[in-house]
Amino acid sequence: MSILDGIPGNNRHPFMTRSYIVSLLYREGSGSRAGRDRNGTQAHQNASSTTAPSERHEIFDHPAMATAAKSCVFIKKLALSLCFPARTISTAQLLVHKSYIFQANTSINTTDLATACLFVAAKMEETIKKIRDILAHSYMLSSSQPKGDPQSVPASVTDKMRPGVLVAEQFVLNAIGFDFRTSHPHHMYVKMAKLAGVSQATAAAGWHILADAYYTTLPIQYPSAVIAAGSLCLAWNLDCSSPQDINRFVRSALGITGDSAFARAESLDRRRRNSTSDS
């Protein structure tokens, strides 16, 4: 029996390899999106025909990825001020990374783009809030008076912000190809931590590691099962004298053996998606 059995969730999103992400960021005329195939297969074939960047061109060496990381910090603060759940925050951070990967040279204001990502994520996760509330909180965080009352922000200010955020929203939707499928590791992590019997402190540390993973491109590169397992393994390794025990547990729980970890995790995600659609 897999640890993923009975865990609710939406369909997973397509994954990207590290080399494909780097090729998109450093391709010539990276502002162009022409000819991009969103089903993943053809896109990887196109990437393989592109001249590979040198090894020094790591993902986070690119200015767009540094901007994305800063936007993730802003999204986290904005979402917490609006009491959004963890899954909405993670989705918004995932969207901002995808937006900058596919359109690295965008001229859209970074605050508008981050706000739009949260607005789209709220719709995707069905945690919708009024756009005026989101704009008001965004204005307070980005202004010189972050401790003020968002309700005191004049309507004229939010009305002025609205067109820019709506343009950014359309940009985000185009960047993801109107593909609203998501897969979150949070439920998997909670169940995995319970089965592992880790301490409350270790489980909390792993939860923070899981959240921090969304400041990077890891959730775009790996299935949610791998992100959840990796977060728990790292937390255990930081707080356990025999860290190999948790690795054996995770592999056994997920039914993962040898080098087939990625393929097996994808297979489990696909099985869970099919069972969800059948019900």
PDB file of C-alpha atoms in Angstrom:
ATOM      1  CA  MET A   1       0.000   0.000   0.000  1.00  0.00           C
ATOM      2  CA  SER A   2       1.396   3.371  -0.985  1.00  0.00           C
ATOM      3  CA  ILE A   3       1.554   6.367   1.315  1.00  0.00           C
ATOM      4  CA  LEU A   4      -0.175   8.336  -1.450  1.00  0.00           C
ATOM      5  CA  ASP A   5      -3.346   6.248  -1.351  1.00  0.00           C
ATOM      6  CA  GLY A   6      -6.369   8.264  -0.295  1.00  0.00           C
ATOM      7  CA  ILE A   7      -4.590  11.621  -0.403  1.00  0.00           C
ATOM      8  CA  PRO A   8      -6.718  14.309  -2.093  1.00  0.00           C
ATOM      9  CA  GLY A   9      -5.217  16.554  -4.714  1.00  0.00           C
ATOM     10  CA  ASN A  10      -5.445  17.939  -8.205  1.00  0.00           C
ATOM     11  CA  ASN A  11      -3.682  16.773 -11.344  1.00  0.00           C
ATOM     12  CA  ARG A  12       0.034  17.267 -11.384  1.00  0.00           C
ATOM     13  CA  HIS A  13       1.668  19.864 -13.566  1.00  0.00           C
ATOM     14  CA  PRO A  14       4.251  19.008 -16.265  1.00  0.00           C
ATOM     15  CA  PHE A  15       7.819  18.887 -15.001  1.00  0.00           C
ATOM     16  CA  MET A  16      10.897  20.483 -16.513  1.00  0.00           C
ATOM     17  CA  THR A  17      14.471  19.275 -16.374  1.00  0.00           C
ATOM     18  CA  ARG A  18      17.183  21.580 -15.084  1.00  0.00           C
ATOM     19  CA  SER A  19      18.839  21.731 -18.498  1.00  0.00           C
ATOM     20  CA  TYR A  20      15.534  22.697 -20.131  1.00  0.00           C
ATOM     21  CA  ILE A  21      14.982  25.526 -17.638  1.00  0.00           C
ATOM     22  CA  VAL A  22      18.507  26.807 -18.224  1.00  0.00           C
ATOM     23  CA  SER A  23      18.056  26.617 -21.997  1.00  0.00           C
ATOM     24  CA  LEU A  24      14.881  28.712 -21.746  1.00  0.00           C
ATOM     25  CA  LEU A  25      16.533  31.327 -19.560  1.00  0.00           C
ATOM     26  CA  TYR A  26      19.617  31.683 -21.746  1.00  0.00           C
ATOM     27  CA  ARG A  27      18.156  31.153 -25.176  1.00  0.00           C
ATOM     28  CA  GLU A  28      18.717  33.900 -27.707  1.00  0.00           C
ATOM     29  CA  GLY A  29      15.894  36.435 -27.554  1.00  0.00           C
ATOM     30  CA  SER A  30      14.501  34.915 -24.380  1.00  0.00           C
ATOM     31  CA  GLY A  31      11.660  37.422 -24.433  1.00  0.00           C
ATOM     32  CA  SER A  32      10.033  35.517 -27.285  1.00  0.00           C
ATOM     33  CA  ARG A  33       7.557  32.772 -26.565  1.00  0.00           C
ATOM     34  CA  ALA A  34       6.900  31.802 -30.181  1.00  0.00           C
ATOM     35  CA  GLY A  35       6.759  28.126 -30.946  1.00  0.00           C
ATOM     36  CA  ARG A  36       6.687  26.898 -27.363  1.00  0.00           C
ATOM     37  CA  ASP A  37       4.902  23.589 -26.909  1.00  0.00           C
ATOM     38  CA  ARG A  38       3.200  23.175 -23.544  1.00  0.00           C
ATOM     39  CA  ASN A  39       2.726  19.412 -23.492  1.00  0.00           C
ATOM     40  CA  GLY A  40       6.322  18.973 -22.370  1.00  0.00           C
ATOM     41  CA  THR A  41       7.517  16.400 -24.925  1.00  0.00           C
ATOM     42  CA  GLN A  42       8.026  18.651 -27.911  1.00  0.00           C
ATOM     43  CA  ALA A  43       9.358  21.390 -25.677  1.00  0.00           C
ATOM     44  CA  HIS A  44      12.163  19.142 -24.465  1.00  0.00           C
ATOM     45  CA  GLN A  45      12.940  18.138 -28.024  1.00  0.00           C
ATOM     46  CA  ASN A  46      13.197  21.802 -28.982  1.00  0.00           C
ATOM     47  CA  ALA A  47      15.438  22.446 -26.004  1.00  0.00           C
ATOM     48  CA  SER A  48      17.818  19.683 -27.009  1.00  0.00           C
ATOM     49  CA  SER A  49      18.377  21.366 -30.366  1.00  0.00           C
ATOM     50  CA  THR A  50      19.313  24.628 -28.669  1.00  0.00           C
ATOM     51  CA  THR A  51      22.934  25.389 -27.936  1.00  0.00           C
ATOM     52  CA  ALA A  52      23.461  24.418 -24.304  1.00  0.00           C
ATOM     53  CA  PRO A  53      24.713  27.221 -22.065  1.00  0.00           C
ATOM     54  CA  SER A  54      28.023  26.872 -20.285  1.00  0.00           C
ATOM     55  CA  GLU A  55      28.167  25.278 -16.848  1.00  0.00           C
ATOM     56  CA  ARG A  56      28.547  28.622 -15.131  1.00  0.00           C
ATOM     57  CA  HIS A  57      25.086  29.595 -16.306  1.00  0.00           C
ATOM     58  CA  GLU A  58      23.246  28.135 -13.355  1.00  0.00           C
ATOM     59  CA  ILE A  59      19.551  28.822 -12.908  1.00  0.00           C
ATOM     60  CA  PHE A  60      19.948  31.346 -10.120  1.00  0.00           C
ATOM     61  CA  ASP A  61      22.762  33.166 -11.899  1.00  0.00           C
ATOM     62  CA  HIS A  62      20.089  34.581 -14.185  1.00  0.00           C
ATOM     63  CA  PRO A  63      18.715  37.987 -13.084  1.00  0.00           C
ATOM     64  CA  ALA A  64      15.148  36.848 -13.776  1.00  0.00           C
ATOM     65  CA  MET A  65      15.473  34.017 -11.247  1.00  0.00           C
ATOM     66  CA  ALA A  66      16.887  36.388  -8.637  1.00  0.00           C
ATOM     67  CA  THR A  67      13.871  38.612  -9.237  1.00  0.00           C
ATOM     68  CA  ALA A  68      11.571  35.586  -8.965  1.00  0.00           C
ATOM     69  CA  ALA A  69      13.080  34.666  -5.588  1.00  0.00           C
ATOM     70  CA  LYS A  70      12.504  38.211  -4.303  1.00  0.00           C
ATOM     71  CA  SER A  71       8.954  38.085  -5.643  1.00  0.00           C
ATOM     72  CA  CYS A  72       8.392  34.866  -3.692  1.00  0.00           C
ATOM     73  CA  VAL A  73       9.320  36.699  -0.486  1.00  0.00           C
ATOM     74  CA  PHE A  74       6.817  39.445  -1.314  1.00  0.00           C
ATOM     75  CA  ILE A  75       4.132  36.864  -2.170  1.00  0.00           C
ATOM     76  CA  LYS A  76       4.647  35.105   1.161  1.00  0.00           C
ATOM     77  CA  LYS A  77       4.252  38.359   3.116  1.00  0.00           C
ATOM     78  CA  LEU A  78       1.241  39.422   1.066  1.00  0.00           C
ATOM     79  CA  ALA A  79      -0.465  36.035   1.354  1.00  0.00           C
ATOM     80  CA  LEU A  80       0.075  35.805   5.106  1.00  0.00           C
ATOM     81  CA  SER A  81      -1.376  39.285   5.583  1.00  0.00           C
ATOM     82  CA  LEU A  82      -4.479  38.054   3.746  1.00  0.00           C
ATOM     83  CA  CYS A  83      -4.575  34.730   5.647  1.00  0.00           C
ATOM     84  CA  PHE A  84      -4.194  32.552   2.558  1.00  0.00           C
ATOM     85  CA  PRO A  85      -3.468  28.849   3.194  1.00  0.00           C
ATOM     86  CA  ALA A  86      -0.125  27.205   2.412  1.00  0.00           C
ATOM     87  CA  ARG A  87      -1.317  25.671  -0.855  1.00  0.00           C
ATOM     88  CA  THR A  88      -2.280  29.077  -2.274  1.00  0.00           C
ATOM     89  CA  ILE A  89       1.083  30.552  -1.303  1.00  0.00           C
ATOM     90  CA  SER A  90       2.915  27.634  -2.926  1.00  0.00           C
ATOM     91  CA  THR A  91       0.876  27.908  -6.119  1.00  0.00           C
ATOM     92  CA  ALA A  92       1.537  31.650  -6.376  1.00  0.00           C
ATOM     93  CA  GLN A  93       5.285  31.094  -5.938  1.00  0.00           C
ATOM     94  CA  LEU A  94       5.175  28.343  -8.550  1.00  0.00           C
ATOM     95  CA  LEU A  95       3.434  30.709 -10.963  1.00  0.00           C
ATOM     96  CA  VAL A  96       5.991  33.464 -10.516  1.00  0.00           C
ATOM     97  CA  HIS A  97       8.845  31.073 -11.301  1.00  0.00           C
ATOM     98  CA  LYS A  98       7.090  29.769 -14.405  1.00  0.00           C
ATOM     99  CA  SER A  99       6.381  33.317 -15.567  1.00  0.00           C
ATOM    100  CA  TYR A 100      10.016  34.361 -15.330  1.00  0.00           C
ATOM    101  CA  ILE A 101      11.294  31.107 -16.848  1.00  0.00           C
ATOM    102  CA  PHE A 102       9.152  31.449 -19.971  1.00  0.00           C
ATOM    103  CA  GLN A 103       9.448  35.242 -20.245  1.00  0.00           C
ATOM    104  CA  ALA A 104      12.730  36.203 -18.604  1.00  0.00           C
ATOM    105  CA  ASN A 105      12.905  39.642 -20.214  1.00  0.00           C
ATOM    106  CA  THR A 106       9.467  40.852 -19.226  1.00  0.00           C
ATOM    107  CA  SER A 107       9.057  44.560 -18.543  1.00  0.00           C
ATOM    108  CA  ILE A 108       6.066  44.096 -16.223  1.00  0.00           C
ATOM    109  CA  ASN A 109       6.442  45.677 -12.800  1.00  0.00           C
ATOM    110  CA  THR A 110       7.648  43.059 -10.302  1.00  0.00           C
ATOM    111  CA  THR A 111       5.097  44.046  -7.644  1.00  0.00           C
ATOM    112  CA  ASP A 112       2.254  43.856 -10.172  1.00  0.00           C
ATOM    113  CA  LEU A 113       3.433  40.435 -11.331  1.00  0.00           C
ATOM    114  CA  ALA A 114       3.758  39.055  -7.801  1.00  0.00           C
ATOM    115  CA  THR A 115       0.319  40.401  -6.899  1.00  0.00           C
ATOM    116  CA  ALA A 116      -1.173  38.914 -10.066  1.00  0.00           C
ATOM    117  CA  CYS A 117       0.374  35.511  -9.300  1.00  0.00           C
ATOM    118  CA  LEU A 118      -1.313  35.478  -5.909  1.00  0.00           C
ATOM    119  CA  PHE A 119      -4.597  36.604  -7.464  1.00  0.00           C
ATOM    120  CA  VAL A 120      -4.468  33.780 -10.032  1.00  0.00           C
ATOM    121  CA  ALA A 121      -3.396  31.251  -7.383  1.00  0.00           C
ATOM    122  CA  ALA A 122      -6.353  32.223  -5.206  1.00  0.00           C
ATOM    123  CA  LYS A 123      -8.685  31.401  -8.091  1.00  0.00           C
ATOM    124  CA  MET A 124      -6.900  28.141  -8.862  1.00  0.00           C
ATOM    125  CA  GLU A 125      -7.071  26.960  -5.255  1.00  0.00           C
ATOM    126  CA  GLU A 126     -10.616  28.275  -4.715  1.00  0.00           C
ATOM    127  CA  THR A 127      -9.529  30.593  -1.921  1.00  0.00           C
ATOM    128  CA  ILE A 128     -10.798  33.675  -3.693  1.00  0.00           C
ATOM    129  CA  LYS A 129     -10.624  37.123  -2.147  1.00  0.00           C
ATOM    130  CA  LYS A 130     -11.733  40.456  -3.533  1.00  0.00           C
ATOM    131  CA  ILE A 131      -9.166  42.009  -5.808  1.00  0.00           C
ATOM    132  CA  ARG A 132      -9.498  45.308  -3.958  1.00  0.00           C
ATOM    133  CA  ASP A 133      -8.386  43.623  -0.722  1.00  0.00           C
ATOM    134  CA  ILE A 134      -5.392  42.055  -2.450  1.00  0.00           C
ATOM    135  CA  LEU A 135      -4.456  45.368  -4.055  1.00  0.00           C
ATOM    136  CA  ALA A 136      -4.806  47.251  -0.775  1.00  0.00           C
ATOM    137  CA  HIS A 137      -2.548  44.823   1.099  1.00  0.00           C
ATOM    138  CA  SER A 138      -0.084  44.861  -1.793  1.00  0.00           C
ATOM    139  CA  TYR A 139       0.019  48.643  -1.701  1.00  0.00           C
ATOM    140  CA  MET A 140       0.661  48.703   2.050  1.00  0.00           C
ATOM    141  CA  LEU A 141       3.509  46.196   1.781  1.00  0.00           C
ATOM    142  CA  SER A 142       5.182  48.014  -1.090  1.00  0.00           C
ATOM    143  CA  SER A 143       4.694  51.515   0.362  1.00  0.00           C
ATOM    144  CA  SER A 144       6.672  53.317   3.024  1.00  0.00           C
ATOM    145  CA  GLN A 145       3.956  52.594   5.604  1.00  0.00           C
ATOM    146  CA  PRO A 146       3.683  48.782   5.739  1.00  0.00           C
ATOM    147  CA  LYS A 147       2.093  48.793   9.230  1.00  0.00           C
ATOM    148  CA  GLY A 148      -0.950  50.824   8.259  1.00  0.00           C
ATOM    149  CA  ASP A 149      -4.496  49.569   7.890  1.00  0.00           C
ATOM    150  CA  PRO A 150      -5.142  48.217   4.356  1.00  0.00           C
ATOM    151  CA  GLN A 151      -8.796  49.168   4.714  1.00  0.00           C
ATOM    152  CA  SER A 152      -7.729  52.811   4.870  1.00  0.00           C
ATOM    153  CA  VAL A 153      -6.208  52.689   1.382  1.00  0.00           C
ATOM    154  CA  PRO A 154      -8.315  54.976  -0.840  1.00  0.00           C
ATOM    155  CA  ALA A 155     -10.248  53.406  -3.675  1.00  0.00           C
ATOM    156  CA  SER A 156      -8.501  55.790  -6.062  1.00  0.00           C
ATOM    157  CA  VAL A 157      -5.175  54.101  -5.228  1.00  0.00           C
ATOM    158  CA  THR A 158      -6.407  50.542  -5.828  1.00  0.00           C
ATOM    159  CA  ASP A 159      -8.218  51.659  -8.983  1.00  0.00           C
ATOM    160  CA  LYS A 160      -4.927  53.029 -10.269  1.00  0.00           C
ATOM    161  CA  MET A 161      -3.169  49.735  -9.492  1.00  0.00           C
ATOM    162  CA  ARG A 162      -5.858  47.520 -11.016  1.00  0.00           C
ATOM    163  CA  PRO A 163      -4.999  47.892 -14.762  1.00  0.00           C
ATOM    164  CA  GLY A 164      -1.340  46.986 -14.213  1.00  0.00           C
ATOM    165  CA  VAL A 165      -2.218  43.908 -12.141  1.00  0.00           C
ATOM    166  CA  LEU A 166      -4.824  42.763 -14.673  1.00  0.00           C
ATOM    167  CA  VAL A 167      -2.247  43.062 -17.464  1.00  0.00           C
ATOM    168  CA  ALA A 168       0.151  41.040 -15.310  1.00  0.00           C
ATOM    169  CA  GLU A 169      -2.607  38.466 -14.707  1.00  0.00           C
ATOM    170  CA  GLN A 170      -3.005  37.972 -18.456  1.00  0.00           C
ATOM    171  CA  PHE A 171       0.770  37.638 -18.738  1.00  0.00           C
ATOM    172  CA  VAL A 172       0.770  34.887 -16.088  1.00  0.00           C
ATOM    173  CA  LEU A 173      -2.090  33.028 -17.775  1.00  0.00           C
ATOM    174  CA  ASN A 174      -0.244  33.139 -21.090  1.00  0.00           C
ATOM    175  CA  ALA A 175       2.969  31.976 -19.427  1.00  0.00           C
ATOM    176  CA  ILE A 176       1.318  28.862 -17.981  1.00  0.00           C
ATOM    177  CA  GLY A 177      -0.695  28.254 -21.149  1.00  0.00           C
ATOM    178  CA  PHE A 178      -3.970  28.429 -19.175  1.00  0.00           C
ATOM    179  CA  ASP A 179      -2.951  25.130 -17.586  1.00  0.00           C
ATOM    180  CA  PHE A 180      -4.394  25.206 -14.060  1.00  0.00           C
ATOM    181  CA  ARG A 181      -3.263  21.747 -12.951  1.00  0.00           C
ATOM    182  CA  THR A 182      -1.371  21.690  -9.668  1.00  0.00           C
ATOM    183  CA  SER A 183      -0.087  19.053  -7.293  1.00  0.00           C
ATOM    184  CA  HIS A 184       0.863  19.911  -3.728  1.00  0.00           C
ATOM    185  CA  PRO A 185       3.143  17.928  -1.406  1.00  0.00           C
ATOM    186  CA  HIS A 186       1.563  19.188   1.818  1.00  0.00           C
ATOM    187  CA  HIS A 187      -0.913  16.343   2.377  1.00  0.00           C
ATOM    188  CA  MET A 188       1.738  13.793   1.485  1.00  0.00           C
ATOM    189  CA  TYR A 189       4.176  15.366   3.904  1.00  0.00           C
ATOM    190  CA  VAL A 190       1.739  15.319   6.826  1.00  0.00           C
ATOM    191  CA  LYS A 191       0.852  11.671   6.290  1.00  0.00           C
ATOM    192  CA  MET A 192       4.497  10.733   5.766  1.00  0.00           C
ATOM    193  CA  ALA A 193       5.576  12.477   8.980  1.00  0.00           C
ATOM    194  CA  LYS A 194       2.861  10.697  10.955  1.00  0.00           C
ATOM    195  CA  LEU A 195       3.843   7.288   9.612  1.00  0.00           C
ATOM    196  CA  ALA A 196       7.497   7.995  10.292  1.00  0.00           C
ATOM    197  CA  GLY A 197       6.715   8.907  13.885  1.00  0.00           C
ATOM    198  CA  VAL A 198       9.083  11.877  13.876  1.00  0.00           C
ATOM    199  CA  SER A 199       9.056  14.381  16.702  1.00  0.00           C
ATOM    200  CA  GLN A 200       6.922  17.499  16.510  1.00  0.00           C
ATOM    201  CA  ALA A 201      10.058  19.628  16.200  1.00  0.00           C
ATOM    202  CA  THR A 202      11.367  17.545  13.297  1.00  0.00           C
ATOM    203  CA  ALA A 203       7.983  17.607  11.559  1.00  0.00           C
ATOM    204  CA  ALA A 204       7.816  21.396  11.952  1.00  0.00           C
ATOM    205  CA  ALA A 205      11.345  21.788  10.585  1.00  0.00           C
ATOM    206  CA  GLY A 206      10.450  19.651   7.577  1.00  0.00           C
ATOM    207  CA  TRP A 207       7.325  21.720   6.993  1.00  0.00           C
ATOM    208  CA  HIS A 208       9.432  24.895   6.832  1.00  0.00           C
ATOM    209  CA  ILE A 209      11.869  23.178   4.470  1.00  0.00           C
ATOM    210  CA  LEU A 210       8.918  22.176   2.295  1.00  0.00           C
ATOM    211  CA  ALA A 211       7.695  25.779   2.192  1.00  0.00           C
ATOM    212  CA  ASP A 212      11.200  27.060   1.419  1.00  0.00           C
ATOM    213  CA  ALA A 213      11.439  24.705  -1.568  1.00  0.00           C
ATOM    214  CA  TYR A 214       8.971  26.987  -3.350  1.00  0.00           C
ATOM    215  CA  TYR A 215      11.518  29.787  -3.314  1.00  0.00           C
ATOM    216  CA  THR A 216      13.370  27.648  -5.861  1.00  0.00           C
ATOM    217  CA  THR A 217      12.490  25.819  -9.083  1.00  0.00           C
ATOM    218  CA  LEU A 218      12.490  22.385  -7.387  1.00  0.00           C
ATOM    219  CA  PRO A 219       8.661  22.021  -7.447  1.00  0.00           C
ATOM    220  CA  ILE A 220       8.809  22.600 -11.202  1.00  0.00           C
ATOM    221  CA  GLN A 221      11.500  19.955 -11.630  1.00  0.00           C
ATOM    222  CA  TYR A 222      10.233  17.143  -9.392  1.00  0.00           C
ATOM    223  CA  PRO A 223       6.894  15.493  -8.454  1.00  0.00           C
ATOM    224  CA  SER A 224       5.255  16.527  -5.215  1.00  0.00           C
ATOM    225  CA  ALA A 225       5.986  13.105  -3.695  1.00  0.00           C
ATOM    226  CA  VAL A 226       9.708  13.701  -4.138  1.00  0.00           C
ATOM    227  CA  ILE A 227       9.499  17.205  -2.641  1.00  0.00           C
ATOM    228  CA  ALA A 228       7.631  15.905   0.406  1.00  0.00           C
ATOM    229  CA  ALA A 229      10.029  12.990   0.908  1.00  0.00           C
ATOM    230  CA  GLY A 230      13.086  15.184   0.444  1.00  0.00           C
ATOM    231  CA  SER A 231      11.851  17.731   2.984  1.00  0.00           C
ATOM    232  CA  LEU A 232      11.226  15.037   5.582  1.00  0.00           C
ATOM    233  CA  CYS A 233      14.575  13.358   4.912  1.00  0.00           C
ATOM    234  CA  LEU A 234      16.450  16.629   5.296  1.00  0.00           C
ATOM    235  CA  ALA A 235      14.656  17.519   8.525  1.00  0.00           C
ATOM    236  CA  TRP A 236      15.365  14.053   9.902  1.00  0.00           C
ATOM    237  CA  ASN A 237      19.018  14.222   8.876  1.00  0.00           C
ATOM    238  CA  LEU A 238      19.378  17.487  10.783  1.00  0.00           C
ATOM    239  CA  ASP A 239      17.878  15.999  13.928  1.00  0.00           C
ATOM    240  CA  CYS A 240      18.691  12.278  13.979  1.00  0.00           C
ATOM    241  CA  SER A 241      21.784  10.227  14.813  1.00  0.00           C
ATOM    242  CA  SER A 242      20.881   7.560  12.227  1.00  0.00           C
ATOM    243  CA  PRO A 243      19.454   9.435   9.209  1.00  0.00           C
ATOM    244  CA  GLN A 244      19.470   6.367   6.962  1.00  0.00           C
ATOM    245  CA  ASP A 245      16.388   5.052   8.805  1.00  0.00           C
ATOM    246  CA  ILE A 246      14.096   7.729   7.410  1.00  0.00           C
ATOM    247  CA  ASN A 247      15.451   7.203   3.909  1.00  0.00           C
ATOM    248  CA  ARG A 248      14.556   3.524   4.113  1.00  0.00           C
ATOM    249  CA  PHE A 249      11.131   4.416   5.469  1.00  0.00           C
ATOM    250  CA  VAL A 250      10.385   6.914   2.697  1.00  0.00           C
ATOM    251  CA  ARG A 251      11.513   4.539  -0.034  1.00  0.00           C
ATOM    252  CA  SER A 252       9.405   1.741   1.434  1.00  0.00           C
ATOM    253  CA  ALA A 253       6.340   3.962   1.872  1.00  0.00           C
ATOM    254  CA  LEU A 254       6.524   5.277  -1.669  1.00  0.00           C
ATOM    255  CA  GLY A 255       7.437   1.928  -3.192  1.00  0.00           C
ATOM    256  CA  ILE A 256      10.613   3.466  -4.647  1.00  0.00           C
ATOM    257  CA  THR A 257      13.681   1.359  -5.438  1.00  0.00           C
ATOM    258  CA  GLY A 258      17.009   2.086  -7.088  1.00  0.00           C
ATOM    259  CA  ASP A 259      17.281   4.750  -9.758  1.00  0.00           C
ATOM    260  CA  SER A 260      13.585   4.592 -10.639  1.00  0.00           C
ATOM    261  CA  ALA A 261      12.610   7.093  -7.924  1.00  0.00           C
ATOM    262  CA  PHE A 262      11.516   9.843 -10.297  1.00  0.00           C
ATOM    263  CA  ALA A 263       9.612   7.510 -12.617  1.00  0.00           C
ATOM    264  CA  ARG A 264       7.923   5.746  -9.707  1.00  0.00           C
ATOM    265  CA  ALA A 265       6.884   9.013  -8.077  1.00  0.00           C
ATOM    266  CA  GLU A 266       5.393  10.194 -11.365  1.00  0.00           C
ATOM    267  CA  SER A 267       3.548   6.874 -11.695  1.00  0.00           C
ATOM    268  CA  LEU A 268       2.076   7.290  -8.209  1.00  0.00           C
ATOM    269  CA  ASP A 269       0.999  10.842  -9.012  1.00  0.00           C
ATOM    270  CA  ARG A 270      -0.659   9.614 -12.199  1.00  0.00           C
ATOM    271  CA  ARG A 271      -2.466   6.792 -10.372  1.00  0.00           C
ATOM    272  CA  ARG A 272      -3.735   9.218  -7.738  1.00  0.00           C
ATOM    273  CA  ARG A 273      -4.949  11.581 -10.458  1.00  0.00           C
ATOM    274  CA  ASN A 274      -6.847   8.802 -12.218  1.00  0.00           C
ATOM    275  CA  SER A 275      -8.503   7.647  -9.007  1.00  0.00           C
ATOM    276  CA  THR A 276      -9.544  11.242  -8.257  1.00  0.00           C
ATOM    277  CA  SER A 277     -11.091  11.696 -11.701  1.00  0.00           C
ATOM    278  CA  ASP A 278     -12.919   8.340 -11.440  1.00  0.00           C
ATOM    279  CA  SER A 279     -14.517   9.350  -8.166  1.00  0.00           C
TER     280      SER A 279
END
